[in-house]
Amino acid sequence: MRTTRHLVALLLAAALIPSPALAAGAPCYRGVNLSGGEYGERGATYGTNYIYPTEETIGYFAKKGMTIIRLPFRWERLQPALRGRLDDDELQRIKDTIGLIRKHGMAVLLDPHNFGYYDKVQVGTAPATDAAFADFWARLAVEFANQDGILFGLMNEPHDIKATEWLDAANAAIRSIRAAGARNLILVPGTSWSGAHSWEKDVIGGANGTVMLGVRDPLDFYAYEVHQYLDVDSSGTHPTCEGADAAVEAIAGVTAWLKRNHKRGFLGEFGASADKDCMSGLTKIYATMSGNSDVWLGWSYWAAGEWWPADEPFNVQPGKGPERPQMRLLAASAKADAGGCAAVKPAVN
């Protein structure tokens, strides 16, 4: 998976039902990743080494029918010391960006874009222990607990960590989020980049499709986040789509897994160039999710952002030239996918 890039619940059932069913209709969360907040190292200078999206960009995607923005950021910048307080300036930048996104009527998926690491220390390894990861999420949850339209994505693409060990870290974070009183929807990835194509394969320490069934949420208000690209090795690093058919099959496979296990899913990253095979594959993936909205909560395309180069094949950031074919397809799919979502589970009186 690319190292620079790289929901939800239609919970309108009664709050006393422990596992609310999805309402009828197509996936309600359709959006994009607005990349930029994850750029640079921990000490990077805002506006020089990294950036958050402008209101102009946010407004553009709102007008195109998007209903969610996945917002990447760096854990180390937001929490400069493990178990320490969050950085006031960085937190305010994120809050300001969220305010703009909500102003334009879209939900926000918070995305610590760290690949399962703090600096270069893997989650679950001292000092980035499960407890430290849980502490981070407790602090973040307090800031955004029960705010309408804000979803929590535990971590972008954990990798090189055993599935069983990642499950322990994820469950620790979920416990801390709920202990903080936050009823926000939580998106839980697997290890091995959370790839849809490998979801049921034993890549490292067990298959995500088996091990991650051990997720424990006291509110039962979570979904699984998977990623899938259409190039030959599912990495999202090639402009052509020799892997388009395999990607379509991968999404179909996860769809079957979700149905079989009575779970919900969100496609947090996917993307491709305007190549004919790529566009065909994207169209089929949209159709699979739209036809299975009982388990698919939505999707967010990778990617856009002010600093993305114009020649980046996956880029859908508006520029001086004509609108990208991928963006036209995204907009058409967004219009077809109608429905409303709840990002916060109702409290039980």
mmCIF file of C-alpha atoms in Angstrom:
data_model
loop_
_atom_site.group_PDB
_atom_site.id
_atom_site.type_symbol
_atom_site.label_atom_id
_atom_site.label_comp_id
_atom_site.label_asym_id
_atom_site.label_seq_id
_atom_site.Cartn_x
_atom_site.Cartn_y
_atom_site.Cartn_z
ATOM 1 C CA MET A 1 0.000 0.000 0.000
ATOM 2 C CA ARG A 2 1.191 3.550 -0.638
ATOM 3 C CA THR A 3 2.788 5.155 2.385
ATOM 4 C CA THR A 4 1.664 8.721 1.592
ATOM 5 C CA ARG A 5 -1.983 7.933 1.317
ATOM 6 C CA HIS A 6 -3.040 6.027 2.227
ATOM 7 C CA LEU A 7 -19.190 4.825 7.409
ATOM 8 C CA VAL A 8 -21.316 3.735 8.936
ATOM 9 C CA ALA A 9 -24.211 2.915 10.548
ATOM 10 C CA LEU A 10 -27.817 3.576 9.509
ATOM 11 C CA LEU A 11 -28.769 3.011 13.126
ATOM 12 C CA LEU A 12 -32.292 4.237 13.181
ATOM 13 C CA ALA A 13 -33.581 1.241 15.087
ATOM 14 C CA ALA A 14 -34.560 1.517 18.726
ATOM 15 C CA ALA A 15 -31.727 2.178 21.154
ATOM 16 C CA LEU A 16 -32.650 -0.807 23.277
ATOM 17 C CA ILE A 17 -31.871 -3.225 20.477
ATOM 18 C CA PRO A 18 -28.252 -4.302 21.050
ATOM 19 C CA SER A 19 -27.319 -4.676 17.385
ATOM 20 C CA PRO A 20 -29.377 -2.273 15.258
ATOM 21 C CA ALA A 21 -30.206 -3.324 11.722
ATOM 22 C CA LEU A 22 -29.383 -1.199 8.722
ATOM 23 C CA ALA A 23 -32.222 0.718 7.192
ATOM 24 C CA ALA A 24 -33.222 -0.069 3.646
ATOM 25 C CA GLY A 25 -31.456 1.748 0.830
ATOM 26 C CA ALA A 26 -27.993 2.061 -0.682
ATOM 27 C CA PRO A 27 -24.841 2.843 1.375
ATOM 28 C CA CYS A 28 -25.226 6.238 3.000
ATOM 29 C CA TYR A 29 -21.543 7.191 3.370
ATOM 30 C CA ARG A 30 -19.940 8.139 0.051
ATOM 31 C CA GLY A 31 -16.825 10.227 0.101
ATOM 32 C CA VAL A 32 -13.149 10.831 -0.400
ATOM 33 C CA ASN A 33 -9.919 10.923 1.575
ATOM 34 C CA LEU A 34 -8.624 14.497 1.775
ATOM 35 C CA SER A 35 -4.916 13.855 2.083
ATOM 36 C CA GLY A 36 -2.384 16.296 3.503
ATOM 37 C CA GLY A 37 -2.614 16.200 7.289
ATOM 38 C CA GLU A 38 -0.516 13.037 7.389
ATOM 39 C CA TYR A 39 2.391 14.494 5.395
ATOM 40 C CA GLY A 40 5.819 15.175 6.861
ATOM 41 C CA GLU A 41 7.521 14.123 10.064
ATOM 42 C CA ARG A 42 6.300 14.805 13.585
ATOM 43 C CA GLY A 43 8.086 18.170 13.810
ATOM 44 C CA ALA A 44 6.920 19.373 10.403
ATOM 45 C CA THR A 45 5.763 22.957 9.924
ATOM 46 C CA TYR A 46 2.089 23.469 9.145
ATOM 47 C CA GLY A 47 1.581 25.054 5.747
ATOM 48 C CA THR A 48 5.100 24.116 4.662
ATOM 49 C CA ASN A 49 5.333 20.358 5.209
ATOM 50 C CA TYR A 50 1.710 19.379 5.741
ATOM 51 C CA ILE A 51 -1.738 20.885 5.309
ATOM 52 C CA TYR A 52 -5.418 20.301 5.989
ATOM 53 C CA PRO A 53 -8.063 20.846 3.293
ATOM 54 C CA THR A 54 -9.403 24.293 2.529
ATOM 55 C CA GLU A 55 -13.078 25.170 2.577
ATOM 56 C CA GLU A 56 -12.966 25.526 -1.197
ATOM 57 C CA THR A 57 -11.922 21.886 -1.582
ATOM 58 C CA ILE A 58 -14.393 20.707 1.047
ATOM 59 C CA GLY A 59 -17.222 22.622 -0.614
ATOM 60 C CA TYR A 60 -16.389 21.145 -4.005
ATOM 61 C CA PHE A 61 -16.833 17.579 -2.793
ATOM 62 C CA ALA A 62 -19.997 18.457 -0.894
ATOM 63 C CA LYS A 63 -21.488 19.842 -4.115
ATOM 64 C CA LYS A 64 -20.543 16.589 -5.853
ATOM 65 C CA GLY A 65 -22.772 14.673 -3.453
ATOM 66 C CA MET A 66 -20.133 13.328 -1.093
ATOM 67 C CA THR A 67 -21.398 12.662 2.424
ATOM 68 C CA ILE A 68 -18.176 11.839 4.288
ATOM 69 C CA ILE A 69 -14.555 12.965 4.383
ATOM 70 C CA ARG A 70 -11.882 10.610 5.696
ATOM 71 C CA LEU A 71 -9.393 12.946 7.370
ATOM 72 C CA PRO A 72 -5.828 11.617 7.784
ATOM 73 C CA PHE A 73 -3.462 13.017 10.433
ATOM 74 C CA ARG A 74 -0.261 11.997 12.259
ATOM 75 C CA TRP A 75 -0.612 10.470 15.741
ATOM 76 C CA GLU A 76 2.832 11.779 16.791
ATOM 77 C CA ARG A 77 1.920 15.379 15.939
ATOM 78 C CA LEU A 78 -1.387 15.232 17.770
ATOM 79 C CA GLN A 79 0.135 13.483 20.796
ATOM 80 C CA PRO A 80 3.857 14.400 20.883
ATOM 81 C CA ALA A 81 4.527 12.187 23.934
ATOM 82 C CA LEU A 82 2.872 8.835 24.509
ATOM 83 C CA ARG A 83 0.341 9.059 27.346
ATOM 84 C CA GLY A 84 0.776 12.822 27.241
ATOM 85 C CA ARG A 85 -1.763 15.529 26.516
ATOM 86 C CA LEU A 86 -2.809 16.309 22.969
ATOM 87 C CA ASP A 87 -1.076 19.211 21.260
ATOM 88 C CA ASP A 88 -3.371 22.230 21.462
ATOM 89 C CA ASP A 89 -2.430 23.720 18.091
ATOM 90 C CA GLU A 90 -2.743 20.482 16.119
ATOM 91 C CA LEU A 91 -5.988 19.581 17.843
ATOM 92 C CA GLN A 92 -7.403 22.994 16.968
ATOM 93 C CA ARG A 93 -6.422 22.549 13.309
ATOM 94 C CA ILE A 94 -8.301 19.264 13.229
ATOM 95 C CA LYS A 95 -11.304 20.804 15.000
ATOM 96 C CA ASP A 96 -11.343 23.733 12.589
ATOM 97 C CA THR A 97 -11.263 21.350 9.620
ATOM 98 C CA ILE A 98 -14.046 19.256 11.097
ATOM 99 C CA GLY A 99 -16.075 22.420 11.549
ATOM 100 C CA LEU A 100 -15.734 23.223 7.853
ATOM 101 C CA ILE A 101 -16.674 19.700 6.818
ATOM 102 C CA ARG A 102 -19.723 19.693 9.081
ATOM 103 C CA LYS A 103 -20.679 23.176 7.846
ATOM 104 C CA HIS A 104 -20.982 21.646 4.381
ATOM 105 C CA GLY A 105 -23.162 18.819 5.655
ATOM 106 C CA MET A 106 -20.670 15.961 5.507
ATOM 107 C CA ALA A 107 -19.578 13.495 8.172
ATOM 108 C CA VAL A 108 -15.922 13.087 9.199
ATOM 109 C CA LEU A 109 -13.941 9.898 9.689
ATOM 110 C CA LEU A 110 -10.967 10.608 11.943
ATOM 111 C CA ASP A 111 -7.967 8.675 10.618
ATOM 112 C CA PRO A 112 -4.686 8.374 12.533
ATOM 113 C CA HIS A 113 -2.677 7.543 9.428
ATOM 114 C CA ASN A 114 0.160 5.644 11.103
ATOM 115 C CA PHE A 115 0.090 2.098 9.700
ATOM 116 C CA GLY A 116 0.163 0.591 13.210
ATOM 117 C CA TYR A 117 3.208 2.544 14.406
ATOM 118 C CA TYR A 118 4.072 5.492 16.641
ATOM 119 C CA ASP A 119 7.210 6.986 15.156
ATOM 120 C CA LYS A 120 8.933 3.728 14.175
ATOM 121 C CA VAL A 121 7.673 1.656 17.125
ATOM 122 C CA GLN A 122 4.944 -0.861 16.398
ATOM 123 C CA VAL A 123 1.739 -0.696 18.412
ATOM 124 C CA GLY A 124 1.879 -3.357 21.103
ATOM 125 C CA THR A 125 5.625 -2.886 21.571
ATOM 126 C CA ALA A 126 7.038 -0.707 24.368
ATOM 127 C CA PRO A 127 6.688 2.194 24.619
ATOM 128 C CA ALA A 128 3.827 2.140 22.080
ATOM 129 C CA THR A 129 1.978 -0.462 24.149
ATOM 130 C CA ASP A 130 -1.682 -1.364 23.841
ATOM 131 C CA ALA A 131 -2.248 0.789 26.927
ATOM 132 C CA ALA A 132 -0.547 3.761 25.238
ATOM 133 C CA PHE A 133 -2.709 3.295 22.143
ATOM 134 C CA ALA A 134 -5.792 3.097 24.355
ATOM 135 C CA ASP A 135 -4.704 6.270 26.167
ATOM 136 C CA PHE A 136 -4.467 8.119 22.847
ATOM 137 C CA TRP A 137 -7.963 7.068 21.877
ATOM 138 C CA ALA A 138 -9.364 7.935 25.304
ATOM 139 C CA ARG A 139 -8.029 11.481 24.930
ATOM 140 C CA LEU A 140 -9.304 11.823 21.369
ATOM 141 C CA ALA A 141 -12.680 10.356 22.305
ATOM 142 C CA VAL A 142 -13.141 12.904 25.083
ATOM 143 C CA GLU A 143 -12.670 15.712 22.539
ATOM 144 C CA PHE A 144 -15.270 14.395 20.094
ATOM 145 C CA ALA A 145 -17.552 12.186 22.170
ATOM 146 C CA ASN A 146 -21.095 11.967 20.808
ATOM 147 C CA GLN A 147 -20.651 14.823 18.346
ATOM 148 C CA ASP A 148 -22.972 14.292 15.436
ATOM 149 C CA GLY A 149 -21.270 13.219 12.239
ATOM 150 C CA ILE A 150 -17.902 12.238 13.715
ATOM 151 C CA LEU A 151 -16.668 8.655 13.318
ATOM 152 C CA PHE A 152 -13.562 7.050 14.790
ATOM 153 C CA GLY A 153 -11.230 5.031 12.544
ATOM 154 C CA LEU A 154 -8.859 3.235 14.904
ATOM 155 C CA MET A 155 -5.787 3.188 12.648
ATOM 156 C CA ASN A 156 -4.819 3.337 9.004
ATOM 157 C CA GLU A 157 -3.514 0.054 7.574
ATOM 158 C CA PRO A 158 -1.697 -1.756 10.395
ATOM 159 C CA HIS A 159 0.938 -4.067 8.919
ATOM 160 C CA ASP A 160 3.660 -6.501 9.979
ATOM 161 C CA ILE A 161 1.793 -7.105 13.232
ATOM 162 C CA LYS A 162 0.161 -10.443 14.012
ATOM 163 C CA ALA A 163 -3.607 -10.430 13.685
ATOM 164 C CA THR A 164 -3.991 -11.677 17.249
ATOM 165 C CA GLU A 165 -1.777 -8.888 18.574
ATOM 166 C CA TRP A 166 -3.577 -6.242 16.537
ATOM 167 C CA LEU A 167 -6.913 -7.511 17.872
ATOM 168 C CA ASP A 168 -5.676 -6.951 21.436
ATOM 169 C CA ALA A 169 -4.679 -3.371 20.588
ATOM 170 C CA ALA A 170 -7.968 -2.660 18.829
ATOM 171 C CA ASN A 171 -10.013 -4.000 21.719
ATOM 172 C CA ALA A 172 -7.990 -1.931 24.201
ATOM 173 C CA ALA A 173 -8.746 1.206 22.178
ATOM 174 C CA ILE A 174 -12.442 0.348 21.912
ATOM 175 C CA ARG A 175 -12.680 -0.165 25.678
ATOM 176 C CA SER A 176 -11.084 3.220 26.314
ATOM 177 C CA ILE A 177 -13.384 4.975 23.828
ATOM 178 C CA ARG A 178 -16.482 3.533 25.493
ATOM 179 C CA ALA A 179 -15.106 4.184 28.982
ATOM 180 C CA ALA A 180 -14.812 7.842 27.982
ATOM 181 C CA GLY A 181 -18.547 7.829 27.332
ATOM 182 C CA ALA A 182 -18.244 8.121 23.543
ATOM 183 C CA ARG A 183 -20.975 6.359 21.560
ATOM 184 C CA ASN A 184 -19.478 7.281 18.165
ATOM 185 C CA LEU A 185 -19.308 4.656 15.451
ATOM 186 C CA ILE A 186 -15.909 2.909 15.438
ATOM 187 C CA LEU A 187 -14.277 1.543 12.284
ATOM 188 C CA VAL A 188 -11.942 -1.366 12.955
ATOM 189 C CA PRO A 189 -9.268 -2.389 10.408
ATOM 190 C CA GLY A 190 -7.403 -5.661 10.266
ATOM 191 C CA THR A 191 -3.682 -6.192 9.958
ATOM 192 C CA SER A 192 -1.827 -6.764 6.649
ATOM 193 C CA TRP A 193 -2.889 -3.320 5.396
ATOM 194 C CA SER A 194 -6.523 -4.355 6.031
ATOM 195 C CA GLY A 195 -6.695 -5.606 2.451
ATOM 196 C CA ALA A 196 -9.997 -6.987 1.209
ATOM 197 C CA HIS A 197 -8.077 -9.367 -1.073
ATOM 198 C CA SER A 198 -6.336 -10.981 1.918
ATOM 199 C CA TRP A 199 -9.112 -10.683 4.493
ATOM 200 C CA GLU A 200 -9.592 -14.423 4.868
ATOM 201 C CA LYS A 201 -5.959 -15.418 4.302
ATOM 202 C CA ASP A 202 -3.495 -16.230 7.085
ATOM 203 C CA VAL A 203 -0.892 -13.623 6.192
ATOM 204 C CA ILE A 204 0.576 -13.061 9.653
ATOM 205 C CA GLY A 205 -0.687 -14.491 12.921
ATOM 206 C CA GLY A 206 -4.035 -15.666 11.613
ATOM 207 C CA ALA A 207 -6.551 -14.452 9.054
ATOM 208 C CA ASN A 208 -8.330 -11.168 9.709
ATOM 209 C CA GLY A 209 -11.566 -12.861 8.734
ATOM 210 C CA THR A 210 -11.169 -15.281 11.639
ATOM 211 C CA VAL A 211 -9.228 -13.371 14.284
ATOM 212 C CA MET A 212 -11.031 -10.038 13.964
ATOM 213 C CA LEU A 213 -14.338 -11.687 14.792
ATOM 214 C CA GLY A 214 -12.959 -11.286 18.312
ATOM 215 C CA VAL A 215 -13.687 -7.544 18.313
ATOM 216 C CA ARG A 216 -15.538 -6.653 21.508
ATOM 217 C CA ASP A 217 -17.557 -3.465 21.739
ATOM 218 C CA PRO A 218 -19.911 -2.963 24.712
ATOM 219 C CA LEU A 219 -22.220 -0.925 22.456
ATOM 220 C CA ASP A 220 -21.946 -3.229 19.427
ATOM 221 C CA PHE A 221 -21.590 -0.081 17.315
ATOM 222 C CA TYR A 222 -18.675 -0.733 14.995
ATOM 223 C CA ALA A 223 -17.877 -1.807 11.456
ATOM 224 C CA TYR A 224 -14.853 -3.325 9.740
ATOM 225 C CA GLU A 225 -12.759 -1.088 7.497
ATOM 226 C CA VAL A 226 -11.079 -2.709 4.504
ATOM 227 C CA HIS A 227 -9.010 -1.251 1.657
ATOM 228 C CA GLN A 228 -8.700 -2.439 -1.921
ATOM 229 C CA TYR A 229 -6.837 -1.189 -4.986
ATOM 230 C CA LEU A 230 -7.171 -2.431 -8.537
ATOM 231 C CA ASP A 231 -3.560 -2.729 -9.686
ATOM 232 C CA VAL A 232 -1.667 -5.970 -10.149
ATOM 233 C CA ASP A 233 -0.578 -6.366 -6.510
ATOM 234 C CA SER A 234 -3.408 -4.449 -4.770
ATOM 235 C CA SER A 235 -0.885 -1.852 -3.597
ATOM 236 C CA GLY A 236 -2.289 1.256 -5.227
ATOM 237 C CA THR A 237 1.114 2.110 -6.665
ATOM 238 C CA HIS A 238 0.539 1.364 -10.372
ATOM 239 C CA PRO A 239 -1.497 3.359 -12.921
ATOM 240 C CA THR A 240 -2.906 0.297 -14.690
ATOM 241 C CA CYS A 241 -5.450 -2.201 -13.407
ATOM 242 C CA GLU A 242 -4.403 -5.747 -14.224
ATOM 243 C CA GLY A 243 -5.878 -6.625 -10.833
ATOM 244 C CA ALA A 244 -9.321 -5.145 -11.485
ATOM 245 C CA ASP A 245 -11.115 -8.494 -11.707
ATOM 246 C CA ALA A 246 -9.348 -9.733 -8.581
ATOM 247 C CA ALA A 247 -10.348 -6.546 -6.744
ATOM 248 C CA VAL A 248 -13.981 -7.000 -7.724
ATOM 249 C CA GLU A 249 -13.814 -10.592 -6.494
ATOM 250 C CA ALA A 250 -12.191 -9.418 -3.250
ATOM 251 C CA ILE A 251 -15.053 -7.024 -2.515
ATOM 252 C CA ALA A 252 -17.535 -9.761 -3.343
ATOM 253 C CA GLY A 253 -15.679 -12.062 -0.951
ATOM 254 C CA VAL A 254 -15.784 -9.560 1.901
ATOM 255 C CA THR A 255 -19.473 -8.969 1.146
ATOM 256 C CA ALA A 256 -20.138 -12.687 1.613
ATOM 257 C CA TRP A 257 -18.051 -12.695 4.815
ATOM 258 C CA LEU A 258 -20.007 -9.764 6.240
ATOM 259 C CA LYS A 259 -23.317 -11.432 5.474
ATOM 260 C CA ARG A 260 -22.198 -14.777 6.851
ATOM 261 C CA ASN A 261 -21.061 -13.224 10.115
ATOM 262 C CA HIS A 262 -23.795 -10.590 10.425
ATOM 263 C CA LYS A 263 -21.248 -7.748 10.367
ATOM 264 C CA ARG A 264 -20.942 -4.387 8.633
ATOM 265 C CA GLY A 265 -18.165 -3.039 6.442
ATOM 266 C CA PHE A 266 -16.742 0.183 5.054
ATOM 267 C CA LEU A 267 -14.333 0.507 2.109
ATOM 268 C CA GLY A 268 -11.984 3.149 3.520
ATOM 269 C CA GLU A 269 -9.555 3.323 0.604
ATOM 270 C CA PHE A 270 -9.784 2.369 -3.032
ATOM 271 C CA GLY A 271 -8.696 4.132 -6.170
ATOM 272 C CA ALA A 272 -7.497 3.809 -9.715
ATOM 273 C CA SER A 273 -6.520 5.755 -12.799
ATOM 274 C CA ALA A 274 -8.801 6.678 -15.673
ATOM 275 C CA ASP A 275 -7.651 3.577 -17.573
ATOM 276 C CA LYS A 276 -10.568 1.699 -19.169
ATOM 277 C CA ASP A 277 -10.041 -1.457 -17.113
ATOM 278 C CA CYS A 278 -9.774 0.632 -13.955
ATOM 279 C CA MET A 279 -13.029 2.441 -14.614
ATOM 280 C CA SER A 280 -14.791 -0.824 -15.346
ATOM 281 C CA GLY A 281 -13.527 -2.298 -12.083
ATOM 282 C CA LEU A 282 -14.563 0.762 -10.073
ATOM 283 C CA THR A 283 -18.042 0.618 -11.579
ATOM 284 C CA LYS A 284 -18.431 -3.035 -10.564
ATOM 285 C CA ILE A 285 -17.193 -2.344 -7.019
ATOM 286 C CA TYR A 286 -19.743 0.460 -6.604
ATOM 287 C CA ALA A 287 -22.451 -1.848 -7.897
ATOM 288 C CA THR A 288 -21.516 -4.580 -5.413
ATOM 289 C CA MET A 289 -21.683 -2.217 -2.443
ATOM 290 C CA SER A 290 -24.867 -0.516 -3.607
ATOM 291 C CA GLY A 291 -26.508 -3.886 -4.114
ATOM 292 C CA ASN A 292 -25.511 -5.023 -0.633
ATOM 293 C CA SER A 293 -26.253 -2.009 1.539
ATOM 294 C CA ASP A 294 -27.460 -4.331 4.274
ATOM 295 C CA VAL A 295 -23.777 -4.880 5.081
ATOM 296 C CA TRP A 296 -21.852 -2.095 3.301
ATOM 297 C CA LEU A 297 -22.091 1.236 5.092
ATOM 298 C CA GLY A 298 -20.159 3.135 2.475
ATOM 299 C CA TRP A 299 -16.851 4.079 0.921
ATOM 300 C CA SER A 300 -14.184 6.790 0.671
ATOM 301 C CA TYR A 301 -12.040 7.123 -2.444
ATOM 302 C CA TRP A 302 -8.258 7.648 -2.297
ATOM 303 C CA ALA A 303 -7.665 10.507 -2.830
ATOM 304 C CA ALA A 304 -7.697 14.269 -3.131
ATOM 305 C CA GLY A 305 -5.960 17.187 -1.452
ATOM 306 C CA GLU A 306 -4.460 20.552 -2.386
ATOM 307 C CA TRP A 307 -0.910 19.270 -2.582
ATOM 308 C CA TRP A 308 -1.565 16.252 -4.777
ATOM 309 C CA PRO A 309 0.333 16.584 -8.077
ATOM 310 C CA ALA A 310 -1.805 17.013 -11.160
ATOM 311 C CA ASP A 311 -0.129 14.018 -12.814
ATOM 312 C CA GLU A 312 -1.001 11.617 -9.954
ATOM 313 C CA PRO A 313 -3.187 9.000 -11.720
ATOM 314 C CA PHE A 314 -5.637 8.523 -8.821
ATOM 315 C CA ASN A 315 -6.048 12.231 -8.052
ATOM 316 C CA VAL A 316 -9.602 13.653 -8.076
ATOM 317 C CA GLN A 317 -8.668 17.053 -6.619
ATOM 318 C CA PRO A 318 -10.281 19.771 -8.755
ATOM 319 C CA GLY A 319 -7.796 21.652 -10.906
ATOM 320 C CA LYS A 320 -7.604 23.862 -13.938
ATOM 321 C CA GLY A 321 -8.290 21.071 -16.385
ATOM 322 C CA PRO A 322 -11.457 19.030 -16.977
ATOM 323 C CA GLU A 323 -12.933 16.953 -14.198
ATOM 324 C CA ARG A 324 -11.357 13.520 -13.842
ATOM 325 C CA PRO A 325 -13.408 10.548 -15.112
ATOM 326 C CA GLN A 326 -13.060 8.946 -11.665
ATOM 327 C CA MET A 327 -14.714 12.003 -10.125
ATOM 328 C CA ARG A 328 -17.589 11.831 -12.561
ATOM 329 C CA LEU A 329 -18.086 8.198 -11.617
ATOM 330 C CA LEU A 330 -17.906 9.047 -7.892
ATOM 331 C CA ALA A 331 -20.509 11.782 -8.313
ATOM 332 C CA ALA A 332 -22.822 9.524 -10.295
ATOM 333 C CA SER A 333 -22.530 6.804 -7.665
ATOM 334 C CA ALA A 334 -23.170 9.312 -4.884
ATOM 335 C CA LYS A 335 -26.409 10.426 -6.530
ATOM 336 C CA ALA A 336 -27.545 6.839 -6.839
ATOM 337 C CA ASP A 337 -26.763 5.986 -3.223
ATOM 338 C CA ALA A 338 -29.440 7.614 -1.098
ATOM 339 C CA GLY A 339 -29.920 7.260 2.628
ATOM 340 C CA GLY A 340 -29.216 8.809 5.993
ATOM 341 C CA CYS A 341 -26.795 7.712 8.673
ATOM 342 C CA ALA A 342 -26.304 8.012 12.397
ATOM 343 C CA ALA A 343 -22.694 8.325 13.560
ATOM 344 C CA VAL A 344 -23.571 8.265 17.264
ATOM 345 C CA LYS A 345 -25.592 5.539 18.917
ATOM 346 C CA PRO A 346 -28.580 6.880 20.833
ATOM 347 C CA ALA A 347 -28.221 6.805 24.598
ATOM 348 C CA VAL A 348 -30.337 4.368 26.542
ATOM 349 C CA ASN A 349 -32.590 6.197 28.991
#
